Amino acid sequence: MNNLLQPFRSCFSRQATFEWFVVIVVGFMLRSDHLGVTSRKLHQESENVSKGDYIFGHLFGAIGILVGDSRKWFCLPLFMNLQDGVKTILGWKKSASEPESSSHVVQMIEQGFEAAKGFGQALLLLDRYFLSVPALERLNACHLASETRMHLVTKAKSNAVAYERPPAKKPGRGRPPKKGHEIKLKELFTTRAADFQTATILLYDQEETIQYLCLDLLWGQGLYQELRFVLVVHQGRYSILVSTDLSLAATDIIRLYSYRFKIECTFREMKQVTHAFGYRFWSKSMPKLKRFLKKEEAHPLEVVTNEQDRQRIEKTIQAIEGFVMCQCIAMGLLQLVALQFSGRTSGLVFPLSANALPCGGLGGQRCCLFTQIYFSPVCSESACIHNENN
């Protein structure tokens, strides 16, 4: 455990602060309370069909890396922050000349690229909500400003439209065409059904037989960037996958995209095991939010003008994000410990080798049992540090 926590020591100027950090992180691993979370109304467009069109909560964006071994893969969270509902708050400290805050789609690209700098090159797996022209434009701008290379593997909506390459420019006046014939991708499942290939690949830890068609087409109104589209038929369901890397094989794109769900499993474990979103930070300075705010109405935060009220609200947001980031560290440590010791623990007591990382996360009850067994001496030592500081 010391080997896992010691690298964080360089983040703190004082030893006592680092010891408090250890107490907090280990405490998150062992907590069993279920606290509520203040919320706002959100329209969600994720691929999780268990969610309603409108949900109440806080919208977090998260970046993680895919780690594991030959037996299991899981998403280790690196960074998480609030990406919706805080635009007004972030604008309080900006001058009129500064640009507005980026959308959470662009923020995700920027955060992913920042993480990719540590590896030199990376693939960013995203759900279909993030396939947009602003996201691709921001990615291209990042490539121009850095030697780091990052490609996207994501999913297109069922009504996506792409274009063939433009034909050769005809002699005479006029600009050369930017795009060719329009193609409605959904129709290709019917019109080009005979061109689909069959393959057997590993999907969600099981061998599955799929049919696919791979095409390189232009996409994005006004952008017309060449992307690799992979149309997939799996168990009677149709999907359209997309990659900015034109060198990736179609089967690799399908297999890689299946790993995207690992971050959903990480969210599940953070909610159910470590209760990462069970915070209760609030302030009397925070105005009451309207659940049914009309478009023409001003946001309640826009009417906050008192400087002290604004500072209290900013500190509340900082506390929420700090709490969740510490939870990310706690979950990452649990995952690394489970991976490191999965082959050393007796199957009679704690069957880590078989079920420690189902769907890429830690098993709920097994995780609680494991933290109590493994971290009990650490907690008692941390408690001593806490008492000495008092």
mmCIF file of C-alpha atoms in Angstrom:
data_model
loop_
_atom_site.group_PDB
_atom_site.id
_atom_site.type_symbol
_atom_site.label_atom_id
_atom_site.label_comp_id
_atom_site.label_asym_id
_atom_site.label_seq_id
_atom_site.Cartn_x
_atom_site.Cartn_y
_atom_site.Cartn_z
ATOM 1 C CA MET A 1 0.000 0.000 0.000
ATOM 2 C CA ASN A 2 2.891 2.353 0.756
ATOM 3 C CA ASN A 3 4.248 1.818 -2.764
ATOM 4 C CA LEU A 4 0.915 2.931 -4.237
ATOM 5 C CA LEU A 5 0.477 6.017 -2.056
ATOM 6 C CA GLN A 6 4.081 7.240 -1.888
ATOM 7 C CA PRO A 7 4.115 8.755 -5.437
ATOM 8 C CA PHE A 8 1.469 11.247 -4.233
ATOM 9 C CA ARG A 9 3.907 12.615 -1.630
ATOM 10 C CA SER A 10 5.465 14.988 -4.164
ATOM 11 C CA CYS A 11 2.081 16.715 -4.574
ATOM 12 C CA PHE A 12 2.199 18.052 -1.010
ATOM 13 C CA SER A 13 4.664 20.532 0.478
ATOM 14 C CA ARG A 14 4.094 19.312 4.048
ATOM 15 C CA GLN A 15 4.188 15.782 5.450
ATOM 16 C CA ALA A 16 1.168 16.447 7.669
ATOM 17 C CA THR A 17 -0.948 17.414 4.654
ATOM 18 C CA PHE A 18 0.058 14.217 2.880
ATOM 19 C CA GLU A 19 -0.905 12.173 5.947
ATOM 20 C CA TRP A 20 -4.334 13.811 5.990
ATOM 21 C CA PHE A 21 -4.651 12.922 2.306
ATOM 22 C CA VAL A 22 -3.933 9.272 3.160
ATOM 23 C CA VAL A 23 -6.571 9.357 5.907
ATOM 24 C CA ILE A 24 -9.166 10.811 3.503
ATOM 25 C CA VAL A 25 -8.476 8.392 0.629
ATOM 26 C CA VAL A 26 -8.438 5.281 2.823
ATOM 27 C CA GLY A 27 -11.556 6.547 4.577
ATOM 28 C CA PHE A 28 -13.321 6.745 1.215
ATOM 29 C CA MET A 29 -12.423 3.120 0.571
ATOM 30 C CA LEU A 30 -14.085 1.991 3.792
ATOM 31 C CA ARG A 31 -17.083 4.305 4.094
ATOM 32 C CA SER A 32 -20.493 2.641 4.236
ATOM 33 C CA ASP A 33 -22.878 5.599 4.494
ATOM 34 C CA HIS A 34 -25.235 6.566 1.665
ATOM 35 C CA LEU A 35 -25.562 10.327 1.519
ATOM 36 C CA GLY A 36 -27.663 12.250 -0.966
ATOM 37 C CA VAL A 37 -26.528 14.600 -3.700
ATOM 38 C CA THR A 38 -28.002 17.943 -4.588
ATOM 39 C CA SER A 39 -29.070 18.046 -8.211
ATOM 40 C CA ARG A 40 -30.313 19.916 -11.244
ATOM 41 C CA LYS A 41 -32.418 18.861 -14.215
ATOM 42 C CA LEU A 42 -30.397 17.462 -17.123
ATOM 43 C CA HIS A 43 -31.222 16.054 -20.543
ATOM 44 C CA GLN A 44 -29.065 12.993 -21.097
ATOM 45 C CA GLU A 45 -28.120 11.544 -24.486
ATOM 46 C CA SER A 46 -25.966 8.616 -23.421
ATOM 47 C CA GLU A 47 -26.421 5.089 -24.721
ATOM 48 C CA ASN A 48 -27.560 3.765 -21.347
ATOM 49 C CA VAL A 49 -31.195 2.790 -21.969
ATOM 50 C CA SER A 50 -31.847 2.438 -18.245
ATOM 51 C CA LYS A 51 -31.837 6.237 -17.910
ATOM 52 C CA GLY A 52 -34.757 8.491 -18.691
ATOM 53 C CA ASP A 53 -34.607 11.330 -21.196
ATOM 54 C CA TYR A 54 -34.450 13.797 -18.325
ATOM 55 C CA ILE A 55 -32.567 13.100 -15.115
ATOM 56 C CA PHE A 56 -31.717 15.072 -11.994
ATOM 57 C CA GLY A 57 -28.097 15.190 -10.935
ATOM 58 C CA HIS A 58 -24.709 16.749 -11.609
ATOM 59 C CA LEU A 59 -23.037 16.141 -14.951
ATOM 60 C CA PHE A 60 -19.431 14.981 -14.525
ATOM 61 C CA GLY A 61 -16.947 14.351 -17.286
ATOM 62 C CA ALA A 62 -14.312 11.703 -16.664
ATOM 63 C CA ILE A 63 -11.087 10.597 -18.325
ATOM 64 C CA GLY A 64 -9.616 7.174 -17.548
ATOM 65 C CA ILE A 65 -7.073 4.780 -18.980
ATOM 66 C CA LEU A 66 -7.685 1.175 -19.945
ATOM 67 C CA VAL A 67 -5.463 -1.047 -17.791
ATOM 68 C CA GLY A 68 -5.396 -4.689 -16.829
ATOM 69 C CA ASP A 69 -3.854 -7.999 -17.792
ATOM 70 C CA SER A 70 -4.662 -10.957 -20.012
ATOM 71 C CA ARG A 71 -7.651 -11.880 -17.844
ATOM 72 C CA LYS A 72 -9.458 -8.603 -17.274
ATOM 73 C CA TRP A 73 -9.445 -4.995 -18.397
ATOM 74 C CA PHE A 74 -10.867 -2.065 -16.503
ATOM 75 C CA CYS A 75 -10.989 1.736 -16.626
ATOM 76 C CA LEU A 76 -8.780 3.457 -14.068
ATOM 77 C CA PRO A 77 -10.105 7.027 -13.522
ATOM 78 C CA LEU A 78 -7.578 9.836 -13.962
ATOM 79 C CA PHE A 79 -9.637 13.002 -13.891
ATOM 80 C CA MET A 80 -13.233 14.023 -13.229
ATOM 81 C CA ASN A 81 -14.906 17.429 -13.020
ATOM 82 C CA LEU A 82 -18.252 19.177 -13.335
ATOM 83 C CA GLN A 83 -18.899 20.060 -16.965
ATOM 84 C CA ASP A 84 -22.432 21.419 -17.004
ATOM 85 C CA GLY A 85 -24.184 24.075 -14.927
ATOM 86 C CA VAL A 86 -20.950 25.847 -13.935
ATOM 87 C CA LYS A 87 -20.488 28.039 -16.999
ATOM 88 C CA THR A 88 -21.847 31.124 -15.205
ATOM 89 C CA ILE A 89 -19.644 30.480 -12.162
ATOM 90 C CA LEU A 90 -16.495 30.066 -14.258
ATOM 91 C CA GLY A 91 -17.309 33.308 -16.086
ATOM 92 C CA TRP A 92 -17.271 35.410 -12.903
ATOM 93 C CA LYS A 93 -13.475 35.630 -12.886
ATOM 94 C CA LYS A 94 -13.112 36.186 -16.618
ATOM 95 C CA SER A 95 -12.806 39.538 -18.305
ATOM 96 C CA ALA A 96 -14.979 40.536 -21.232
ATOM 97 C CA SER A 97 -12.079 39.953 -23.655
ATOM 98 C CA GLU A 98 -11.517 36.336 -22.592
ATOM 99 C CA PRO A 99 -13.268 33.613 -24.615
ATOM 100 C CA GLU A 100 -16.237 31.768 -23.168
ATOM 101 C CA SER A 101 -15.798 28.360 -21.572
ATOM 102 C CA SER A 102 -15.765 25.427 -23.985
ATOM 103 C CA SER A 103 -18.659 23.015 -24.193
ATOM 104 C CA HIS A 104 -18.254 19.782 -22.246
ATOM 105 C CA VAL A 105 -17.759 17.961 -25.569
ATOM 106 C CA VAL A 106 -14.714 20.102 -26.364
ATOM 107 C CA GLN A 107 -13.557 19.901 -22.729
ATOM 108 C CA MET A 108 -13.483 16.118 -23.011
ATOM 109 C CA ILE A 109 -11.246 16.316 -26.077
ATOM 110 C CA GLU A 110 -8.903 18.760 -24.342
ATOM 111 C CA GLN A 111 -8.687 16.647 -21.180
ATOM 112 C CA GLY A 112 -8.135 13.469 -23.164
ATOM 113 C CA PHE A 113 -5.368 15.101 -25.192
ATOM 114 C CA GLU A 114 -3.707 16.380 -22.017
ATOM 115 C CA ALA A 115 -3.697 12.822 -20.648
ATOM 116 C CA ALA A 116 -2.369 11.498 -23.967
ATOM 117 C CA LYS A 117 0.725 13.714 -23.659
ATOM 118 C CA GLY A 118 1.985 11.345 -20.982
ATOM 119 C CA PHE A 119 1.948 8.470 -23.477
ATOM 120 C CA GLY A 120 2.913 10.200 -26.729
ATOM 121 C CA GLN A 121 -0.036 8.685 -28.573
ATOM 122 C CA ALA A 122 -3.409 7.336 -27.516
ATOM 123 C CA LEU A 123 -6.889 6.289 -28.577
ATOM 124 C CA LEU A 124 -9.836 8.062 -26.936
ATOM 125 C CA LEU A 125 -12.996 5.945 -26.679
ATOM 126 C CA LEU A 126 -16.193 8.014 -26.600
ATOM 127 C CA ASP A 127 -19.916 7.387 -26.928
ATOM 128 C CA ARG A 128 -21.936 8.740 -29.829
ATOM 129 C CA TYR A 129 -22.768 12.045 -28.118
ATOM 130 C CA PHE A 130 -19.180 13.238 -28.697
ATOM 131 C CA LEU A 131 -19.032 12.807 -32.466
ATOM 132 C CA SER A 132 -19.356 16.452 -33.480
ATOM 133 C CA VAL A 133 -17.667 19.027 -35.701
ATOM 134 C CA PRO A 134 -16.408 21.140 -32.734
ATOM 135 C CA ALA A 135 -14.796 18.027 -31.213
ATOM 136 C CA LEU A 136 -12.971 17.153 -34.438
ATOM 137 C CA GLU A 137 -11.900 20.766 -34.988
ATOM 138 C CA ARG A 138 -10.482 20.954 -31.456
ATOM 139 C CA LEU A 139 -8.641 17.656 -31.952
ATOM 140 C CA ASN A 140 -7.106 18.936 -35.194
ATOM 141 C CA ALA A 141 -6.025 22.151 -33.432
ATOM 142 C CA CYS A 142 -4.377 20.110 -30.661
ATOM 143 C CA HIS A 143 -2.450 18.107 -33.254
ATOM 144 C CA LEU A 144 -1.130 21.306 -34.845
ATOM 145 C CA ALA A 145 0.126 22.603 -31.496
ATOM 146 C CA SER A 146 1.757 19.399 -30.238
ATOM 147 C CA GLU A 147 3.660 16.331 -31.389
ATOM 148 C CA THR A 148 1.298 14.127 -29.380
ATOM 149 C CA ARG A 149 -1.161 12.138 -31.470
ATOM 150 C CA MET A 150 -4.589 11.051 -30.290
ATOM 151 C CA HIS A 151 -7.298 9.367 -32.356
ATOM 152 C CA LEU A 152 -10.974 8.929 -31.567
ATOM 153 C CA VAL A 153 -13.027 5.742 -31.664
ATOM 154 C CA THR A 154 -16.690 6.522 -31.195
ATOM 155 C CA LYS A 155 -20.168 5.819 -32.494
ATOM 156 C CA ALA A 156 -22.358 7.675 -34.975
ATOM 157 C CA LYS A 157 -26.058 8.291 -34.592
ATOM 158 C CA SER A 158 -28.401 6.169 -36.686
ATOM 159 C CA ASN A 159 -29.376 9.167 -38.851
ATOM 160 C CA ALA A 160 -25.745 10.080 -39.656
ATOM 161 C CA VAL A 161 -24.988 11.268 -43.178
ATOM 162 C CA ALA A 162 -21.571 10.985 -44.836
ATOM 163 C CA TYR A 163 -20.185 11.895 -48.245
ATOM 164 C CA GLU A 164 -18.055 10.275 -50.875
ATOM 165 C CA ARG A 165 -14.805 11.879 -51.927
ATOM 166 C CA PRO A 166 -15.353 14.799 -54.327
ATOM 167 C CA PRO A 167 -14.965 14.109 -58.029
ATOM 168 C CA ALA A 168 -12.113 15.638 -59.986
ATOM 169 C CA LYS A 169 -12.551 19.340 -60.693
ATOM 170 C CA LYS A 170 -13.994 20.025 -64.104
ATOM 171 C CA PRO A 171 -12.185 22.477 -66.377
ATOM 172 C CA GLY A 172 -13.398 26.028 -66.147
ATOM 173 C CA ARG A 173 -14.205 28.566 -63.500
ATOM 174 C CA GLY A 174 -15.437 27.862 -59.996
ATOM 175 C CA ARG A 175 -14.187 26.380 -56.752
ATOM 176 C CA PRO A 176 -13.370 22.665 -56.579
ATOM 177 C CA PRO A 177 -16.061 20.597 -54.817
ATOM 178 C CA LYS A 178 -15.479 19.749 -51.161
ATOM 179 C CA LYS A 179 -17.676 16.655 -51.062
ATOM 180 C CA GLY A 180 -19.175 14.028 -53.276
ATOM 181 C CA HIS A 181 -22.429 12.115 -53.275
ATOM 182 C CA GLU A 182 -24.417 12.080 -50.018
ATOM 183 C CA ILE A 183 -24.775 8.696 -48.284
ATOM 184 C CA LYS A 184 -27.296 7.911 -45.560
ATOM 185 C CA LEU A 185 -25.368 5.343 -43.581
ATOM 186 C CA LYS A 186 -28.409 3.579 -42.149
ATOM 187 C CA GLU A 187 -29.585 2.654 -45.637
ATOM 188 C CA LEU A 188 -26.336 0.777 -46.333
ATOM 189 C CA PHE A 189 -27.428 -2.035 -44.014
ATOM 190 C CA THR A 190 -30.035 -2.849 -46.673
ATOM 191 C CA THR A 191 -28.577 -1.652 -49.979
ATOM 192 C CA ARG A 192 -25.133 -3.195 -49.416
ATOM 193 C CA ALA A 193 -26.048 -6.181 -47.268
ATOM 194 C CA ALA A 194 -24.227 -8.518 -49.684
ATOM 195 C CA ASP A 195 -20.928 -6.683 -49.093
ATOM 196 C CA PHE A 196 -20.837 -7.318 -45.336
ATOM 197 C CA GLN A 197 -18.068 -9.592 -44.060
ATOM 198 C CA THR A 198 -18.382 -12.085 -41.203
ATOM 199 C CA ALA A 199 -15.870 -12.319 -38.358
ATOM 200 C CA THR A 200 -15.595 -13.791 -34.868
ATOM 201 C CA ILE A 201 -14.062 -11.431 -32.307
ATOM 202 C CA LEU A 202 -13.878 -11.022 -28.539
ATOM 203 C CA LEU A 203 -16.645 -8.693 -27.333
ATOM 204 C CA TYR A 204 -17.378 -8.054 -23.652
ATOM 205 C CA ASP A 205 -15.210 -11.047 -22.640
ATOM 206 C CA GLN A 206 -17.080 -13.414 -24.966
ATOM 207 C CA GLU A 207 -16.478 -14.597 -28.516
ATOM 208 C CA GLU A 208 -19.183 -13.187 -30.775
ATOM 209 C CA THR A 209 -19.916 -13.524 -34.479
ATOM 210 C CA ILE A 210 -20.579 -10.221 -36.211
ATOM 211 C CA GLN A 211 -21.065 -8.884 -39.730
ATOM 212 C CA TYR A 212 -19.413 -5.625 -40.736
ATOM 213 C CA LEU A 213 -18.790 -3.249 -43.626
ATOM 214 C CA CYS A 214 -15.854 -0.815 -43.568
ATOM 215 C CA LEU A 215 -15.907 2.460 -45.545
ATOM 216 C CA ASP A 216 -13.755 5.613 -45.569
ATOM 217 C CA LEU A 217 -16.042 8.618 -46.093
ATOM 218 C CA LEU A 218 -16.154 12.363 -45.495
ATOM 219 C CA TRP A 219 -18.176 13.633 -42.527
ATOM 220 C CA GLY A 220 -19.075 16.912 -40.837
ATOM 221 C CA GLN A 221 -21.006 19.796 -42.356
ATOM 222 C CA GLY A 222 -18.423 22.351 -43.476
ATOM 223 C CA LEU A 223 -15.526 20.214 -42.193
ATOM 224 C CA TYR A 224 -15.735 17.160 -44.464
ATOM 225 C CA GLN A 225 -13.001 15.222 -42.674
ATOM 226 C CA GLU A 226 -12.277 11.709 -43.844
ATOM 227 C CA LEU A 227 -13.240 9.137 -41.215
ATOM 228 C CA ARG A 228 -13.392 5.362 -41.122
ATOM 229 C CA PHE A 229 -16.956 4.095 -40.688
ATOM 230 C CA VAL A 230 -17.647 0.515 -39.629
ATOM 231 C CA LEU A 231 -21.238 -0.663 -39.965
ATOM 232 C CA VAL A 232 -21.838 -3.584 -37.596
ATOM 233 C CA VAL A 233 -24.614 -6.144 -37.290
ATOM 234 C CA HIS A 234 -24.505 -7.985 -33.959
ATOM 235 C CA GLN A 235 -27.349 -10.195 -32.743
ATOM 236 C CA GLY A 236 -29.803 -8.379 -34.980
ATOM 237 C CA ARG A 237 -28.766 -4.910 -33.745
ATOM 238 C CA TYR A 238 -27.246 -2.281 -36.027
ATOM 239 C CA SER A 239 -24.397 0.038 -35.014
ATOM 240 C CA ILE A 240 -22.243 2.572 -36.867
ATOM 241 C CA LEU A 241 -18.755 2.963 -35.399
ATOM 242 C CA VAL A 242 -16.309 5.699 -36.370
ATOM 243 C CA SER A 243 -12.545 6.189 -36.109
ATOM 244 C CA THR A 244 -10.328 9.128 -37.006
ATOM 245 C CA ASP A 245 -7.459 6.654 -37.506
ATOM 246 C CA LEU A 246 -7.765 5.413 -41.090
ATOM 247 C CA SER A 247 -5.140 2.723 -40.488
ATOM 248 C CA LEU A 248 -7.148 0.822 -37.855
ATOM 249 C CA ALA A 249 -8.659 -2.464 -38.986
ATOM 250 C CA ALA A 250 -12.443 -2.722 -38.794
ATOM 251 C CA THR A 251 -12.324 -5.610 -36.303
ATOM 252 C CA ASP A 252 -9.944 -3.619 -34.083
ATOM 253 C CA ILE A 253 -12.351 -0.663 -34.077
ATOM 254 C CA ILE A 254 -15.217 -2.941 -33.040
ATOM 255 C CA ARG A 255 -13.179 -4.599 -30.300
ATOM 256 C CA LEU A 256 -11.797 -1.301 -28.995
ATOM 257 C CA TYR A 257 -15.214 0.330 -28.844
ATOM 258 C CA SER A 258 -16.486 -2.545 -26.715
ATOM 259 C CA TYR A 259 -13.999 -1.430 -24.038
ATOM 260 C CA ARG A 260 -15.706 1.967 -23.776
ATOM 261 C CA PHE A 261 -18.309 0.490 -21.438
ATOM 262 C CA LYS A 262 -15.582 -0.099 -18.863
ATOM 263 C CA ILE A 263 -15.931 3.501 -17.723
ATOM 264 C CA GLU A 264 -19.647 2.912 -17.082
ATOM 265 C CA CYS A 265 -18.628 0.022 -14.826
ATOM 266 C CA THR A 266 -16.200 2.331 -13.029
ATOM 267 C CA PHE A 267 -19.002 4.846 -12.471
ATOM 268 C CA ARG A 268 -21.165 2.045 -11.102
ATOM 269 C CA GLU A 269 -18.522 0.929 -8.614
ATOM 270 C CA MET A 270 -17.804 4.504 -7.583
ATOM 271 C CA LYS A 271 -21.494 5.045 -6.863
ATOM 272 C CA GLN A 272 -22.282 1.728 -5.208
ATOM 273 C CA VAL A 273 -19.021 0.737 -3.498
ATOM 274 C CA THR A 274 -17.117 3.866 -2.511
ATOM 275 C CA HIS A 275 -20.166 6.185 -2.774
ATOM 276 C CA ALA A 276 -18.117 8.729 -4.702
ATOM 277 C CA PHE A 277 -21.083 10.991 -5.428
ATOM 278 C CA GLY A 278 -22.563 10.953 -1.942
ATOM 279 C CA TYR A 279 -21.518 14.499 -1.092
ATOM 280 C CA ARG A 280 -23.534 17.171 0.696
ATOM 281 C CA PHE A 281 -21.688 20.390 -0.058
ATOM 282 C CA TRP A 282 -23.967 23.395 -0.292
ATOM 283 C CA SER A 283 -24.099 27.080 0.568
ATOM 284 C CA LYS A 284 -26.826 29.459 1.624
ATOM 285 C CA SER A 285 -25.465 31.801 -1.027
ATOM 286 C CA MET A 286 -26.476 29.335 -3.740
ATOM 287 C CA PRO A 287 -29.814 30.458 -5.232
ATOM 288 C CA LYS A 288 -32.674 28.007 -5.480
ATOM 289 C CA LEU A 289 -32.632 26.395 -8.912
ATOM 290 C CA LYS A 290 -35.802 26.047 -10.953
ATOM 291 C CA ARG A 291 -36.524 22.586 -12.271
ATOM 292 C CA PHE A 292 -38.660 23.957 -15.097
ATOM 293 C CA LEU A 293 -36.656 26.969 -16.239
ATOM 294 C CA LYS A 294 -37.983 28.582 -19.413
ATOM 295 C CA LYS A 295 -35.609 29.453 -22.216
ATOM 296 C CA GLU A 296 -36.262 33.170 -21.974
ATOM 297 C CA GLU A 297 -35.683 33.224 -18.202
ATOM 298 C CA ALA A 298 -32.291 34.154 -16.766
ATOM 299 C CA HIS A 299 -30.419 31.440 -14.912
ATOM 300 C CA PRO A 300 -30.657 31.933 -11.106
ATOM 301 C CA LEU A 301 -26.858 32.120 -10.859
ATOM 302 C CA GLU A 302 -26.802 35.105 -13.209
ATOM 303 C CA VAL A 303 -28.555 37.283 -10.631
ATOM 304 C CA VAL A 304 -25.875 36.664 -7.975
ATOM 305 C CA THR A 305 -23.858 39.894 -7.818
ATOM 306 C CA ASN A 306 -22.534 39.977 -4.248
ATOM 307 C CA GLU A 307 -18.797 39.168 -4.247
ATOM 308 C CA GLN A 308 -18.911 37.215 -0.985
ATOM 309 C CA ASP A 309 -21.806 35.094 -2.249
ATOM 310 C CA ARG A 310 -19.883 34.348 -5.417
ATOM 311 C CA GLN A 311 -16.804 33.291 -3.443
ATOM 312 C CA ARG A 312 -18.865 30.937 -1.285
ATOM 313 C CA ILE A 313 -20.427 29.353 -4.369
ATOM 314 C CA GLU A 314 -16.997 28.929 -5.992
ATOM 315 C CA LYS A 315 -15.675 27.247 -2.848
ATOM 316 C CA THR A 316 -18.677 24.905 -2.898
ATOM 317 C CA ILE A 317 -17.878 23.842 -6.456
ATOM 318 C CA GLN A 318 -14.213 23.355 -5.512
ATOM 319 C CA ALA A 319 -15.240 21.181 -2.569
ATOM 320 C CA ILE A 320 -17.463 18.996 -4.786
ATOM 321 C CA GLU A 321 -14.767 18.493 -7.412
ATOM 322 C CA GLY A 322 -12.066 17.912 -4.784
ATOM 323 C CA PHE A 323 -14.225 15.309 -3.073
ATOM 324 C CA VAL A 324 -14.855 13.436 -6.328
ATOM 325 C CA MET A 325 -11.191 13.611 -7.382
ATOM 326 C CA CYS A 326 -10.138 12.028 -4.075
ATOM 327 C CA GLN A 327 -12.721 9.340 -4.757
ATOM 328 C CA CYS A 328 -11.132 8.754 -8.176
ATOM 329 C CA ILE A 329 -7.795 8.174 -6.456
ATOM 330 C CA ALA A 330 -9.419 5.807 -3.956
ATOM 331 C CA MET A 331 -11.110 3.794 -6.716
ATOM 332 C CA GLY A 332 -7.914 3.669 -8.777
ATOM 333 C CA LEU A 333 -5.934 2.363 -5.799
ATOM 334 C CA LEU A 334 -8.551 -0.314 -5.145
ATOM 335 C CA GLN A 335 -8.411 -1.413 -8.769
ATOM 336 C CA LEU A 336 -4.620 -1.550 -8.811
ATOM 337 C CA VAL A 337 -4.536 -3.497 -5.554
ATOM 338 C CA ALA A 338 -7.129 -5.945 -6.881
ATOM 339 C CA LEU A 339 -5.115 -6.439 -10.049
ATOM 340 C CA GLN A 340 -1.815 -6.821 -8.219
ATOM 341 C CA PHE A 341 -3.059 -9.326 -5.627
ATOM 342 C CA SER A 342 -5.732 -11.155 -7.626
ATOM 343 C CA GLY A 343 -3.529 -14.223 -7.960
ATOM 344 C CA ARG A 344 -2.336 -14.301 -4.341
ATOM 345 C CA THR A 345 -5.597 -14.343 -2.404
ATOM 346 C CA SER A 346 -7.254 -17.620 -1.458
ATOM 347 C CA GLY A 347 -10.353 -18.347 -3.514
ATOM 348 C CA LEU A 348 -12.088 -19.628 -0.389
ATOM 349 C CA VAL A 349 -11.841 -16.252 1.310
ATOM 350 C CA PHE A 350 -11.851 -13.781 -1.552
ATOM 351 C CA PRO A 351 -12.087 -15.138 -5.137
ATOM 352 C CA LEU A 352 -10.360 -12.211 -6.833
ATOM 353 C CA SER A 353 -8.913 -14.275 -9.653
ATOM 354 C CA ALA A 354 -12.380 -15.056 -11.002
ATOM 355 C CA ASN A 355 -14.607 -12.144 -10.022
ATOM 356 C CA ALA A 356 -12.498 -9.230 -8.834
ATOM 357 C CA LEU A 357 -12.968 -7.166 -11.954
ATOM 358 C CA PRO A 358 -16.376 -8.059 -13.478
ATOM 359 C CA CYS A 359 -17.081 -5.762 -16.437
ATOM 360 C CA GLY A 360 -13.886 -3.927 -15.552
ATOM 361 C CA GLY A 361 -14.714 -2.928 -11.980
ATOM 362 C CA LEU A 362 -14.508 -4.329 -8.486
ATOM 363 C CA GLY A 363 -17.296 -6.573 -7.235
ATOM 364 C CA GLY A 364 -19.429 -4.627 -4.752
ATOM 365 C CA GLN A 365 -19.548 -6.907 -1.679
ATOM 366 C CA ARG A 366 -16.161 -8.414 -2.458
ATOM 367 C CA CYS A 367 -14.655 -4.923 -2.662
ATOM 368 C CA CYS A 368 -16.043 -3.995 0.759
ATOM 369 C CA LEU A 369 -14.727 -7.243 2.249
ATOM 370 C CA PHE A 370 -11.355 -6.754 0.612
ATOM 371 C CA THR A 371 -10.932 -3.184 1.857
ATOM 372 C CA GLN A 372 -11.803 -4.215 5.398
ATOM 373 C CA ILE A 373 -9.278 -7.072 5.327
ATOM 374 C CA TYR A 374 -6.471 -5.346 3.474
ATOM 375 C CA PHE A 375 -6.716 -1.800 4.810
ATOM 376 C CA SER A 376 -7.528 -2.488 8.456
ATOM 377 C CA PRO A 377 -3.874 -2.045 9.575
ATOM 378 C CA VAL A 378 -3.533 1.031 7.354
ATOM 379 C CA CYS A 379 -6.625 2.620 8.885
ATOM 380 C CA SER A 380 -5.428 2.037 12.421
ATOM 381 C CA GLU A 381 -2.055 3.572 11.555
ATOM 382 C CA SER A 382 -3.733 6.549 9.875
ATOM 383 C CA ALA A 383 -5.949 6.999 12.909
ATOM 384 C CA CYS A 384 -2.802 7.250 15.038
ATOM 385 C CA ILE A 385 -1.452 9.955 12.772
ATOM 386 C CA HIS A 386 -4.770 11.751 13.072
ATOM 387 C CA ASN A 387 -4.692 11.559 16.856
ATOM 388 C CA GLU A 388 -1.102 12.773 16.995
ATOM 389 C CA ASN A 389 -1.961 15.818 14.894
ATOM 390 C CA ASN A 390 -4.735 16.643 17.360
#
